[in-house]
Amino acid sequence: MKKSSNVVTLLLVAVVIGGAVLYERQSSDIPGATKTPTSSTKPGTSSSPKPSATSKTSSTLSLKVPFTPQAPTGNWDQLHNEACEEASAIMVSAYFSGDTRTKIPAEEVENQLTALTDWEQARFGYSLDTTTAETAEMIRLFYHLKATVVSNYTEKDIKDALNDNKLVIIPVNGRKIGNPYYRQPGPIYHMLVVRGYTATQLITNDPGTKNGENYRYSFTALKNAPADWDHATDTIDESKSLMIVVSK
């Protein structure tokens, strides 16, 4: 009887040892097997990395571009009514010069408007309406900044430029973009500065109104109102979808 009991005991020990070995192999040796979760990965939670600071803020950006309306004293005479190109250039120049003011004083703006229109008159023979290419040329030669005209731009093109600390100037038919602050019916040829974006809108400094600082438009509103000045017809060419990318 004692002998039988010893045999049974040995068999039980063998079964326990064999089970432990098999369990260890299943949990660690078999390819593709999942180990018991450690403290760094809790059961029932995702092991995906947390978003970085960049990805958290990637849907919103607003560069601190000083603002001015094109008629800083409220004098909407012929010169100021057509000064959106120059006002846009003044704002991007202020940004790249390191100007951290929220608004550019009216006297400074008026002095620069005079200097720019005098330069355009000497360079082109006119100053009231300049094409996208001529405006880019003015920015390059007068302010010594880089200014590139991009055709058929996309929303991604705008955001990529802004993410690279560049600014964007977009020429539009101002009567089609729905800004209620314009003197109606609005400017048929207009330029504004894109300074940032949200998940659904573009943030602009729109010189066409004193309320234009941080004014928001949808990408579609601007994209669907293309315009470039055509000197041959003395009006806008709505077949061109253009933007000016400005950088140091």
Coordinates of N, CA and C in Angstrom, one line a residue:
M1 N 0.8 -1.2 0.0 CA 0.0 0.0 0.0 C 0.9 1.3 0.0
K2 N 1.9 1.2 0.8 CA 2.8 2.4 0.8 C 3.5 2.6 -0.5
K3 N 3.8 1.5 -1.2 CA 4.5 1.6 -2.5 C 3.6 2.2 -3.5
S4 N 2.3 1.8 -3.5 CA 1.3 2.4 -4.4 C 1.2 3.9 -4.2
S5 N 1.2 4.3 -2.9 CA 1.0 5.7 -2.5 C 2.2 6.5 -3.1
N6 N 3.4 5.9 -3.0 CA 4.6 6.6 -3.5 C 4.5 6.8 -5.0
V7 N 4.0 5.8 -5.7 CA 3.9 5.9 -7.2 C 2.9 7.0 -7.6
V8 N 1.8 7.1 -6.8 CA 0.8 8.1 -7.1 C 1.4 9.5 -6.9
T9 N 2.1 9.7 -5.8 CA 2.8 10.9 -5.5 C 3.7 11.4 -6.6
L10 N 4.5 10.4 -7.0 CA 5.5 10.7 -8.1 C 4.8 11.2 -9.4
L11 N 3.7 10.5 -9.7 CA 2.9 10.9 -10.9 C 2.3 12.3 -10.8
L12 N 1.8 12.6 -9.6 CA 1.3 14.0 -9.4 C 2.3 15.0 -9.6
V13 N 3.5 14.8 -9.0 CA 4.6 15.7 -9.1 C 5.0 15.9 -10.6
A14 N 5.0 14.8 -11.4 CA 5.4 14.9 -12.8 C 4.4 15.7 -13.5
V15 N 3.1 15.5 -13.2 CA 2.0 16.3 -13.9 C 2.2 17.8 -13.6
V16 N 2.4 18.1 -12.3 CA 2.6 19.6 -12.0 C 3.7 20.2 -12.7
I17 N 4.9 19.5 -12.7 CA 6.1 20.0 -13.4 C 5.9 20.2 -14.9
G18 N 5.3 19.2 -15.4 CA 5.0 19.2 -16.9 C 4.1 20.4 -17.3
G19 N 3.0 20.6 -16.4 CA 2.1 21.7 -16.7 C 2.8 23.0 -16.6
A20 N 3.7 23.2 -15.6 CA 4.4 24.5 -15.5 C 5.3 24.7 -16.6
V21 N 6.0 23.7 -17.1 CA 6.8 23.9 -18.3 C 6.0 24.3 -19.5
L22 N 4.9 23.6 -19.7 CA 4.0 23.9 -20.9 C 3.5 25.3 -20.8
Y23 N 3.0 25.7 -19.6 CA 2.5 27.1 -19.4 C 3.6 28.1 -19.7
E24 N 4.8 27.9 -19.3 CA 5.9 28.8 -19.6 C 6.2 28.9 -21.1
R25 N 6.1 27.8 -21.7 CA 6.4 27.8 -23.2 C 5.3 28.5 -23.9
Q26 N 4.0 28.3 -23.5 CA 2.9 29.0 -24.1 C 3.0 30.5 -24.0
S27 N 3.5 31.0 -22.8 CA 3.4 32.4 -22.5 C 4.6 33.1 -23.0
S28 N 5.7 32.4 -23.4 CA 6.9 33.2 -23.8 C 7.7 32.6 -25.0
D29 N 7.5 31.4 -25.3 CA 8.4 30.8 -26.3 C 7.7 30.6 -27.7
I30 N 6.3 30.5 -27.7 CA 5.6 30.3 -28.9 C 5.6 31.6 -29.7
P31 N 6.0 31.6 -31.0 CA 6.0 32.8 -31.8 C 4.6 33.3 -31.9
G32 N 4.5 34.6 -31.7 CA 3.2 35.3 -31.8 C 2.3 35.3 -30.5
A33 N 2.8 34.6 -29.5 CA 2.1 34.6 -28.2 C 2.1 35.9 -27.5
T34 N 1.1 36.2 -26.8 CA 1.0 37.5 -26.0 C 1.4 37.3 -24.6
K35 N 2.3 38.1 -24.1 CA 2.7 38.0 -22.7 C 1.8 38.8 -21.8
T36 N 1.8 38.4 -20.5 CA 1.0 39.1 -19.6 C 1.3 40.6 -19.6
P37 N 0.3 41.5 -19.6 CA 0.6 43.0 -19.7 C 1.5 43.4 -18.5
T38 N 2.4 44.4 -18.9 CA 3.3 44.9 -17.9 C 2.7 46.2 -17.4
S39 N 3.3 46.9 -16.5 CA 2.8 48.1 -15.9 C 2.7 49.3 -17.0
S40 N 3.5 49.2 -18.1 CA 3.5 50.2 -19.1 C 2.3 50.1 -20.0
T41 N 1.7 48.9 -20.1 CA 0.5 48.8 -21.0 C -0.6 48.1 -20.2
K42 N -1.6 48.9 -19.8 CA -2.6 48.3 -18.9 C -3.6 47.5 -19.8
P43 N -4.1 46.4 -19.2 CA -5.1 45.6 -20.0 C -6.3 46.5 -20.4
G44 N -6.8 46.3 -21.6 CA -7.9 47.0 -22.1 C -7.7 48.4 -22.6
T45 N -6.4 48.9 -22.6 CA -6.0 50.2 -23.1 C -5.2 50.1 -24.3
S46 N -5.2 51.1 -25.2 CA -4.3 51.2 -26.4 C -2.9 51.5 -26.0
S47 N -2.0 50.8 -26.8 CA -0.6 51.1 -26.6 C 0.0 52.1 -27.5
S48 N -0.9 52.8 -28.3 CA -0.5 53.8 -29.3 C 0.1 55.0 -28.5
P49 N 1.2 55.6 -29.1 CA 1.8 56.8 -28.4 C 0.9 57.9 -28.3
K50 N 1.1 58.7 -27.2 CA 0.3 59.9 -27.1 C 0.7 61.0 -28.1
P51 N -0.3 61.8 -28.5 CA 0.1 62.9 -29.5 C 1.2 63.8 -29.0
S52 N 2.1 64.2 -29.9 CA 3.1 65.1 -29.5 C 2.5 66.5 -29.4
A53 N 3.3 67.5 -28.9 CA 2.8 68.9 -28.8 C 2.5 69.4 -30.2
T54 N 3.3 69.0 -31.2 CA 3.1 69.4 -32.6 C 1.7 68.9 -33.1
S55 N 1.4 67.7 -32.9 CA 0.2 67.1 -33.5 C -1.0 67.7 -32.7
K56 N -0.9 68.1 -31.5 CA -2.0 68.6 -30.7 C -2.4 70.0 -31.3
T57 N -1.4 70.8 -31.7 CA -1.7 72.1 -32.2 C -1.7 72.2 -33.7
S58 N -1.5 71.1 -34.4 CA -1.4 71.2 -35.9 C -2.7 71.6 -36.6
S59 N -3.8 71.6 -35.9 CA -5.0 72.0 -36.6 C -5.3 73.5 -36.4
T60 N -4.5 74.2 -35.6 CA -4.6 75.6 -35.4 C -3.3 76.3 -35.4
L61 N -3.2 77.4 -36.2 CA -2.0 78.2 -36.2 C -2.4 79.7 -36.5
S62 N -1.7 80.6 -35.8 CA -2.0 82.0 -36.1 C -0.7 82.8 -35.9
L63 N -0.1 83.3 -36.9 CA 1.2 84.0 -36.9 C 0.8 85.5 -36.5
K64 N 1.7 86.1 -35.7 CA 1.4 87.4 -35.1 C 1.8 88.5 -36.1
V65 N 0.9 88.7 -37.1 CA 1.1 89.7 -38.1 C 0.5 91.0 -37.8
P66 N 1.2 92.1 -37.7 CA 0.6 93.4 -37.4 C -0.5 93.8 -38.5
F67 N -1.5 94.4 -38.0 CA -2.6 94.7 -38.9 C -2.7 96.2 -39.3
T68 N -3.2 96.5 -40.5 CA -3.6 97.8 -40.9 C -4.7 97.7 -41.9
P69 N -5.7 98.5 -41.9 CA -6.6 98.6 -43.0 C -5.9 99.5 -44.1
Q70 N -6.4 99.4 -45.3 CA -5.8 100.1 -46.4 C -6.1 101.6 -46.4
A71 N -7.1 101.9 -45.6 CA -7.5 103.4 -45.3 C -7.4 103.6 -43.8
P72 N -6.2 103.7 -43.3 CA -6.0 103.7 -41.8 C -6.7 104.9 -41.1
T73 N -6.9 106.0 -41.9 CA -7.5 107.2 -41.2 C -9.0 107.2 -41.6
G74 N -9.5 106.2 -42.3 CA -10.9 106.3 -42.8 C -11.1 107.1 -44.0
N75 N -10.1 107.5 -44.7 CA -10.2 108.3 -45.9 C -10.3 107.3 -47.1
W76 N -11.5 107.0 -47.6 CA -11.6 106.1 -48.7 C -11.7 106.8 -50.0
D77 N -10.6 107.6 -50.3 CA -10.5 108.2 -51.6 C -10.0 107.1 -52.6
Q78 N -9.8 107.6 -53.9 CA -9.4 106.6 -54.9 C -8.1 105.9 -54.6
L79 N -7.1 106.6 -54.1 CA -5.9 105.9 -53.7 C -6.1 104.8 -52.7
H80 N -6.8 105.1 -51.6 CA -6.9 104.2 -50.5 C -7.9 103.1 -50.9
N81 N -8.9 103.4 -51.7 CA -9.8 102.4 -52.2 C -9.1 101.3 -53.0
E82 N -8.0 101.6 -53.6 CA -7.3 100.7 -54.4 C -6.0 100.2 -53.8
A83 N -5.8 100.4 -52.5 CA -4.5 100.2 -51.8 C -4.4 98.9 -51.1
C84 N -5.2 97.9 -51.5 CA -5.1 96.6 -50.8 C -3.8 95.9 -51.0
E85 N -3.3 96.0 -52.3 CA -2.0 95.4 -52.6 C -0.9 95.9 -51.7
E86 N -0.9 97.3 -51.6 CA 0.2 97.9 -50.8 C 0.0 97.6 -49.3
A87 N -1.2 97.7 -48.8 CA -1.5 97.4 -47.4 C -1.1 96.0 -47.1
S88 N -1.4 95.0 -48.0 CA -1.0 93.6 -47.7 C 0.6 93.5 -47.7
A89 N 1.2 94.2 -48.6 CA 2.7 94.2 -48.6 C 3.3 94.9 -47.3
I90 N 2.6 95.9 -46.8 CA 3.1 96.6 -45.6 C 3.0 95.6 -44.4
M91 N 1.9 94.9 -44.3 CA 1.7 93.9 -43.2 C 2.7 92.8 -43.2
V92 N 3.0 92.2 -44.4 CA 3.9 91.1 -44.4 C 5.4 91.6 -44.1
S93 N 5.7 92.8 -44.6 CA 7.0 93.4 -44.4 C 7.2 93.7 -42.9
A94 N 6.1 94.2 -42.2 CA 6.2 94.4 -40.8 C 6.5 93.1 -40.0
Y95 N 5.8 92.0 -40.4 CA 6.0 90.8 -39.7 C 7.4 90.3 -39.9
F96 N 8.0 90.3 -41.1 CA 9.3 89.8 -41.3 C 10.4 90.7 -40.8
S97 N 10.0 91.9 -40.5 CA 11.0 92.8 -39.9 C 11.1 92.7 -38.4
G98 N 10.2 91.8 -37.8 CA 10.2 91.6 -36.4 C 9.3 92.4 -35.6
D99 N 8.4 93.2 -36.3 CA 7.4 94.1 -35.6 C 6.4 93.2 -34.9
T100 N 6.3 93.4 -33.6 CA 5.4 92.6 -32.7 C 4.2 93.4 -32.3
R101 N 4.0 94.6 -32.8 CA 2.8 95.4 -32.5 C 1.5 94.7 -33.1
T102 N 0.4 94.9 -32.5 CA -0.8 94.3 -33.0 C -1.3 95.1 -34.2
K103 N -1.2 96.5 -34.1 CA -1.6 97.3 -35.2 C -0.4 98.3 -35.6
I104 N -0.4 98.6 -36.9 CA 0.6 99.6 -37.4 C 0.0 101.0 -37.3
P105 N 0.7 101.9 -36.7 CA 0.1 103.3 -36.6 C -0.2 103.9 -38.0
A106 N -1.3 104.6 -38.0 CA -1.8 105.1 -39.3 C -0.8 106.0 -40.0
E107 N -0.1 106.8 -39.2 CA 0.9 107.7 -39.9 C 2.0 106.9 -40.6
E108 N 2.5 105.8 -40.0 CA 3.5 104.9 -40.6 C 2.9 104.3 -41.9
V109 N 1.7 103.9 -41.8 CA 1.0 103.3 -43.0 C 0.9 104.3 -44.1
E110 N 0.5 105.5 -43.8 CA 0.3 106.5 -44.8 C 1.7 106.8 -45.5
N111 N 2.7 106.9 -44.7 CA 4.1 107.2 -45.3 C 4.5 106.0 -46.2
Q112 N 4.2 104.8 -45.8 CA 4.6 103.7 -46.6 C 3.7 103.6 -47.9
L113 N 2.4 103.9 -47.8 CA 1.6 103.9 -48.9 C 2.1 104.9 -50.0
T114 N 2.5 106.0 -49.5 CA 3.0 107.1 -50.4 C 4.3 106.6 -51.1
A115 N 5.2 106.0 -50.3 CA 6.4 105.5 -50.9 C 6.2 104.3 -51.9
L116 N 5.3 103.4 -51.6 CA 5.0 102.3 -52.5 C 4.3 102.8 -53.8
T117 N 3.4 103.7 -53.7 CA 2.7 104.1 -54.9 C 3.7 104.9 -55.8
D118 N 4.5 105.7 -55.1 CA 5.6 106.4 -55.9 C 6.5 105.4 -56.6
W119 N 6.9 104.4 -55.9 CA 7.8 103.4 -56.5 C 7.1 102.7 -57.7
E120 N 5.8 102.3 -57.5 CA 5.0 101.6 -58.6 C 4.9 102.6 -59.8
Q121 N 4.6 103.8 -59.5 CA 4.5 104.8 -60.6 C 5.8 104.9 -61.4
A122 N 6.9 104.9 -60.7 CA 8.2 104.9 -61.4 C 8.5 103.6 -62.1
R123 N 8.1 102.5 -61.5 CA 8.5 101.2 -62.0 C 7.5 100.7 -63.2
F124 N 6.2 100.9 -62.9 CA 5.2 100.4 -63.9 C 4.5 101.4 -64.7
G125 N 4.5 102.7 -64.2 CA 3.8 103.7 -64.9 C 2.4 103.9 -64.4
Y126 N 2.0 103.1 -63.3 CA 0.7 103.2 -62.7 C 0.8 102.6 -61.3
S127 N -0.2 102.8 -60.5 CA -0.2 102.3 -59.1 C -1.5 101.8 -58.6
L128 N -2.6 102.2 -59.2 CA -3.9 101.9 -58.7 C -4.3 100.4 -58.6
D129 N -4.0 99.7 -59.7 CA -4.2 98.3 -59.8 C -3.0 97.6 -60.3
T130 N -2.4 96.7 -59.5 CA -1.2 95.9 -60.0 C -1.6 94.4 -60.0
T131 N -1.1 93.7 -60.9 CA -1.3 92.3 -61.0 C -0.6 91.6 -59.9
T132 N -1.0 90.3 -59.7 CA -0.3 89.5 -58.7 C 1.2 89.4 -58.9
A133 N 1.6 89.2 -60.2 CA 3.0 89.2 -60.5 C 3.7 90.5 -60.1
E134 N 3.1 91.6 -60.5 CA 3.6 92.9 -60.2 C 3.7 93.2 -58.7
T135 N 2.7 92.8 -57.9 CA 2.7 92.9 -56.5 C 3.9 92.1 -55.9
A136 N 4.1 90.9 -56.4 CA 5.2 90.1 -55.9 C 6.5 90.7 -56.2
E137 N 6.6 91.3 -57.4 CA 7.8 92.1 -57.8 C 8.1 93.2 -56.8
M138 N 7.0 94.0 -56.5 CA 7.1 95.1 -55.6 C 7.7 94.6 -54.2
I139 N 7.2 93.5 -53.7 CA 7.6 93.0 -52.4 C 9.1 92.6 -52.5
R140 N 9.5 92.0 -53.6 CA 10.9 91.6 -53.7 C 11.8 92.8 -53.8
L141 N 11.5 93.7 -54.6 CA 12.4 94.8 -54.9 C 12.3 95.9 -53.8
F142 N 11.2 96.2 -53.3 CA 11.0 97.3 -52.4 C 11.4 96.9 -50.9
Y143 N 10.9 95.7 -50.6 CA 11.1 95.2 -49.2 C 12.2 94.2 -49.1
H144 N 12.8 93.7 -50.2 CA 13.9 92.8 -50.2 C 13.5 91.5 -49.5
L145 N 12.3 91.0 -49.8 CA 11.8 89.7 -49.3 C 11.6 88.8 -50.5
K146 N 11.5 87.5 -50.2 CA 11.2 86.5 -51.2 C 9.7 86.5 -51.5
A147 N 9.3 86.5 -52.7 CA 7.9 86.5 -53.0 C 7.7 85.7 -54.3
T148 N 7.0 84.6 -54.2 CA 6.8 83.6 -55.3 C 5.3 83.5 -55.6
V149 N 4.9 83.6 -56.8 CA 3.5 83.4 -57.2 C 3.3 81.9 -57.5
V150 N 2.2 81.4 -56.8 CA 1.9 80.0 -57.0 C 0.5 79.9 -57.7
S151 N 0.4 79.1 -58.7 CA -0.8 78.9 -59.4 C -1.6 77.7 -59.0
N152 N -2.9 77.7 -59.1 CA -3.8 76.6 -58.7 C -3.4 76.0 -57.3
Y153 N -3.4 76.9 -56.4 CA -3.0 76.5 -55.0 C -4.1 75.6 -54.4
T154 N -3.7 74.9 -53.4 CA -4.6 74.1 -52.6 C -4.6 74.6 -51.1
E155 N -5.5 74.1 -50.4 CA -5.5 74.4 -48.9 C -4.3 73.9 -48.3
K156 N -3.8 72.8 -48.7 CA -2.5 72.2 -48.1 C -1.4 73.1 -48.5
D157 N -1.3 73.7 -49.7 CA -0.3 74.6 -50.0 C -0.2 75.8 -49.1
I158 N -1.4 76.4 -48.7 CA -1.4 77.5 -47.8 C -0.9 77.1 -46.4
K159 N -1.4 76.0 -45.9 CA -1.0 75.6 -44.6 C 0.4 75.2 -44.5
D160 N 1.0 74.6 -45.5 CA 2.4 74.2 -45.6 C 3.2 75.5 -45.5
A161 N 2.9 76.5 -46.3 CA 3.6 77.8 -46.3 C 3.6 78.4 -44.9
L162 N 2.4 78.4 -44.3 CA 2.3 79.0 -42.9 C 3.1 78.2 -41.9
N163 N 3.1 76.9 -42.0 CA 3.8 76.1 -41.1 C 5.3 76.3 -41.2
D164 N 5.8 76.8 -42.4 CA 7.2 77.1 -42.6 C 7.5 78.6 -42.3
N165 N 6.6 79.2 -41.6 CA 6.7 80.6 -41.2 C 6.8 81.6 -42.4
K166 N 6.0 81.2 -43.4 CA 5.8 82.1 -44.5 C 4.4 82.7 -44.5
L167 N 4.2 83.8 -45.2 CA 2.9 84.4 -45.2 C 2.4 84.3 -46.7
V168 N 1.0 84.3 -46.8 CA 0.4 84.2 -48.1 C -0.5 85.4 -48.3
I169 N -0.4 85.9 -49.5 CA -1.3 87.0 -50.0 C -2.1 86.4 -51.1
I170 N -3.5 86.5 -51.0 CA -4.4 85.9 -52.0 C -5.2 87.1 -52.7
P171 N -5.1 87.1 -54.0 CA -6.0 88.1 -54.7 C -7.4 87.4 -55.0
V172 N -8.4 88.2 -54.7 CA -9.8 87.6 -54.9 C -10.7 88.7 -55.5
N173 N -11.9 88.2 -55.9 CA -13.0 89.1 -56.3 C -13.7 89.3 -54.9
G174 N -13.5 90.5 -54.4 CA -14.1 90.8 -53.1 C -15.6 90.8 -53.0
R175 N -16.2 90.8 -54.1 CA -17.7 90.8 -54.1 C -18.3 89.4 -53.9
K176 N -17.4 88.4 -54.0 CA -17.8 87.0 -53.9 C -17.5 86.3 -52.6
I177 N -16.8 87.0 -51.7 CA -16.3 86.3 -50.5 C -17.1 86.6 -49.2
G178 N -18.2 87.4 -49.4 CA -19.2 87.6 -48.3 C -18.8 88.3 -47.1
N179 N -17.9 89.3 -47.2 CA -17.5 90.1 -46.0 C -18.5 91.2 -45.8
P180 N -19.3 91.2 -44.7 CA -20.3 92.2 -44.6 C -19.8 93.6 -44.2
Y181 N -18.5 93.7 -43.9 CA -17.9 95.0 -43.5 C -17.4 95.8 -44.6
Y182 N -17.4 95.2 -45.8 CA -16.9 96.0 -47.0 C -17.9 97.1 -47.3
R183 N -17.4 98.2 -47.9 CA -18.3 99.2 -48.5 C -19.0 98.5 -49.7
Q184 N -20.2 98.3 -49.7 CA -20.9 97.5 -50.7 C -21.0 98.2 -52.0
P185 N -20.9 97.4 -53.1 CA -20.9 96.0 -53.2 C -19.6 95.2 -52.9
G186 N -18.6 95.9 -52.5 CA -17.3 95.3 -52.2 C -16.4 95.5 -53.4
P187 N -15.1 95.3 -53.1 CA -14.1 95.5 -54.2 C -14.0 94.4 -55.2
I188 N -14.1 94.7 -56.4 CA -14.1 93.7 -57.4 C -12.7 93.0 -57.5
Y189 N -11.6 93.8 -57.1 CA -10.3 93.2 -57.1 C -9.7 93.6 -55.7
H190 N -9.3 92.5 -55.0 CA -8.9 92.7 -53.6 C -7.8 91.7 -53.3
M191 N -6.9 92.1 -52.4 CA -5.9 91.3 -51.8 C -5.9 91.3 -50.3
L192 N -5.6 90.1 -49.7 CA -5.6 90.0 -48.2 C -4.5 89.1 -47.8
V193 N -4.1 89.2 -46.6 CA -3.0 88.3 -46.0 C -3.6 87.2 -45.3
V194 N -3.1 86.0 -45.6 CA -3.5 84.8 -44.8 C -2.4 84.6 -43.7
R195 N -2.7 84.6 -42.5 CA -1.8 84.6 -41.4 C -1.9 83.3 -40.5
G196 N -2.9 82.5 -40.8 CA -3.1 81.3 -40.0 C -4.3 80.5 -40.4
Y197 N -4.6 79.5 -39.6 CA -5.8 78.6 -39.9 C -6.3 77.9 -38.7
T198 N -7.5 77.5 -38.7 CA -8.1 76.6 -37.8 C -8.4 75.3 -38.5
A199 N -9.1 74.4 -37.9 CA -9.5 73.1 -38.5 C -10.4 73.4 -39.7
T200 N -11.2 74.5 -39.7 CA -12.2 74.7 -40.7 C -12.1 76.0 -41.5
Q201 N -11.2 76.9 -41.0 CA -11.1 78.2 -41.6 C -9.7 78.7 -41.8
L202 N -9.6 79.8 -42.6 CA -8.3 80.5 -42.7 C -8.4 81.8 -42.0
I203 N -7.3 82.1 -41.3 CA -7.3 83.4 -40.5 C -6.6 84.4 -41.3
T204 N -7.2 85.6 -41.5 CA -6.6 86.6 -42.4 C -6.4 87.9 -41.7
N205 N -5.6 88.7 -42.2 CA -5.6 90.2 -42.0 C -6.1 90.8 -43.3
D206 N -7.4 91.2 -43.3 CA -8.0 91.7 -44.5 C -8.0 93.2 -44.4
P207 N -7.2 93.9 -45.3 CA -7.1 95.4 -45.2 C -8.3 96.1 -45.7
G208 N -9.3 95.4 -46.3 CA -10.5 96.0 -46.9 C -11.5 96.6 -45.9
T209 N -11.2 96.4 -44.6 CA -12.1 96.9 -43.5 C -11.3 97.1 -42.2
K210 N -11.7 98.0 -41.4 CA -11.0 98.2 -40.1 C -11.3 97.1 -39.2
N211 N -12.3 96.2 -39.6 CA -12.6 95.0 -38.8 C -11.9 93.8 -39.4
G212 N -10.9 94.0 -40.1 CA -10.3 92.9 -40.9 C -9.2 92.1 -40.1
E213 N -8.8 92.5 -38.9 CA -7.8 91.8 -38.2 C -8.3 90.4 -37.7
N214 N -7.6 89.4 -38.0 CA -8.0 88.0 -37.7 C -9.3 87.6 -38.3
Y215 N -9.7 88.2 -39.4 CA -10.9 87.9 -40.0 C -10.9 86.5 -40.7
R216 N -11.9 85.7 -40.5 CA -11.8 84.3 -40.9 C -12.7 84.0 -42.1
Y217 N -12.2 83.3 -43.0 CA -12.9 82.8 -44.2 C -12.7 81.3 -44.4
S218 N -13.7 80.7 -45.0 CA -13.4 79.3 -45.3 C -12.5 79.3 -46.5
F219 N -11.7 78.2 -46.7 CA -10.9 78.0 -47.9 C -11.7 78.1 -49.1
T220 N -12.9 77.5 -49.1 CA -13.7 77.5 -50.3 C -14.2 78.9 -50.7
A221 N -14.4 79.7 -49.7 CA -14.9 81.1 -50.1 C -13.8 81.8 -50.9
L222 N -12.6 81.7 -50.5 CA -11.5 82.4 -51.2 C -11.1 81.7 -52.5
K223 N -11.1 80.4 -52.4 CA -10.8 79.6 -53.6 C -11.8 79.8 -54.8
N224 N -13.0 80.0 -54.4 CA -14.1 80.2 -55.4 C -14.2 81.6 -55.9
A225 N -13.3 82.5 -55.5 CA -13.4 83.9 -55.9 C -12.1 84.3 -56.5
P226 N -11.5 83.6 -57.4 CA -10.2 84.0 -58.0 C -10.2 85.2 -58.8
A227 N -9.1 86.0 -58.7 CA -9.0 87.2 -59.5 C -7.6 87.6 -59.7
D228 N -7.3 88.1 -60.9 CA -6.0 88.7 -61.1 C -6.3 89.9 -62.0
W229 N -5.6 91.0 -61.9 CA -5.8 92.2 -62.7 C -5.3 92.0 -64.1
D230 N -6.1 92.4 -65.1 CA -5.8 92.3 -66.5 C -5.7 93.7 -67.1
H231 N -4.5 94.2 -67.3 CA -4.4 95.5 -67.9 C -5.0 95.7 -69.2
A232 N -5.0 94.6 -70.0 CA -5.5 94.7 -71.4 C -7.0 94.9 -71.4
T233 N -7.7 94.3 -70.4 CA -9.2 94.5 -70.4 C -9.6 95.5 -69.3
D234 N -8.6 96.0 -68.5 CA -8.9 96.9 -67.4 C -9.9 96.4 -66.4
T235 N -9.9 95.1 -66.2 CA -10.7 94.5 -65.2 C -10.1 93.2 -64.7
I236 N -10.8 92.4 -64.0 CA -10.2 91.2 -63.4 C -10.3 90.0 -64.4
D237 N -9.3 89.1 -64.3 CA -9.3 87.8 -64.9 C -9.7 86.8 -63.9
E238 N -10.8 86.2 -64.0 CA -11.3 85.2 -62.9 C -10.9 83.8 -63.3
S239 N -10.1 83.6 -64.3 CA -9.7 82.2 -64.6 C -8.4 81.8 -63.9
K240 N -7.7 82.8 -63.2 CA -6.5 82.5 -62.5 C -6.6 82.3 -61.0
S241 N -6.2 81.2 -60.5 CA -6.3 81.0 -59.1 C -4.8 81.1 -58.6
L242 N -4.5 82.2 -58.0 CA -3.1 82.6 -57.6 C -3.0 82.9 -56.2
M243 N -1.7 82.7 -55.7 CA -1.4 83.3 -54.3 C 0.1 83.6 -54.4
I244 N 0.5 84.6 -53.5 CA 1.9 85.0 -53.3 C 2.4 84.4 -52.0
V245 N 3.4 83.7 -52.1 CA 4.1 83.2 -50.8 C 5.3 84.0 -50.5
V246 N 5.3 84.6 -49.3 CA 6.3 85.6 -48.9 C 7.1 85.1 -47.8
S247 N 8.4 85.2 -47.9 CA 9.3 84.8 -46.8 C 10.6 85.6 -46.8
K248 N 11.4 85.5 -45.8 CA 12.6 86.3 -45.7 C 13.6 85.7 -46.7

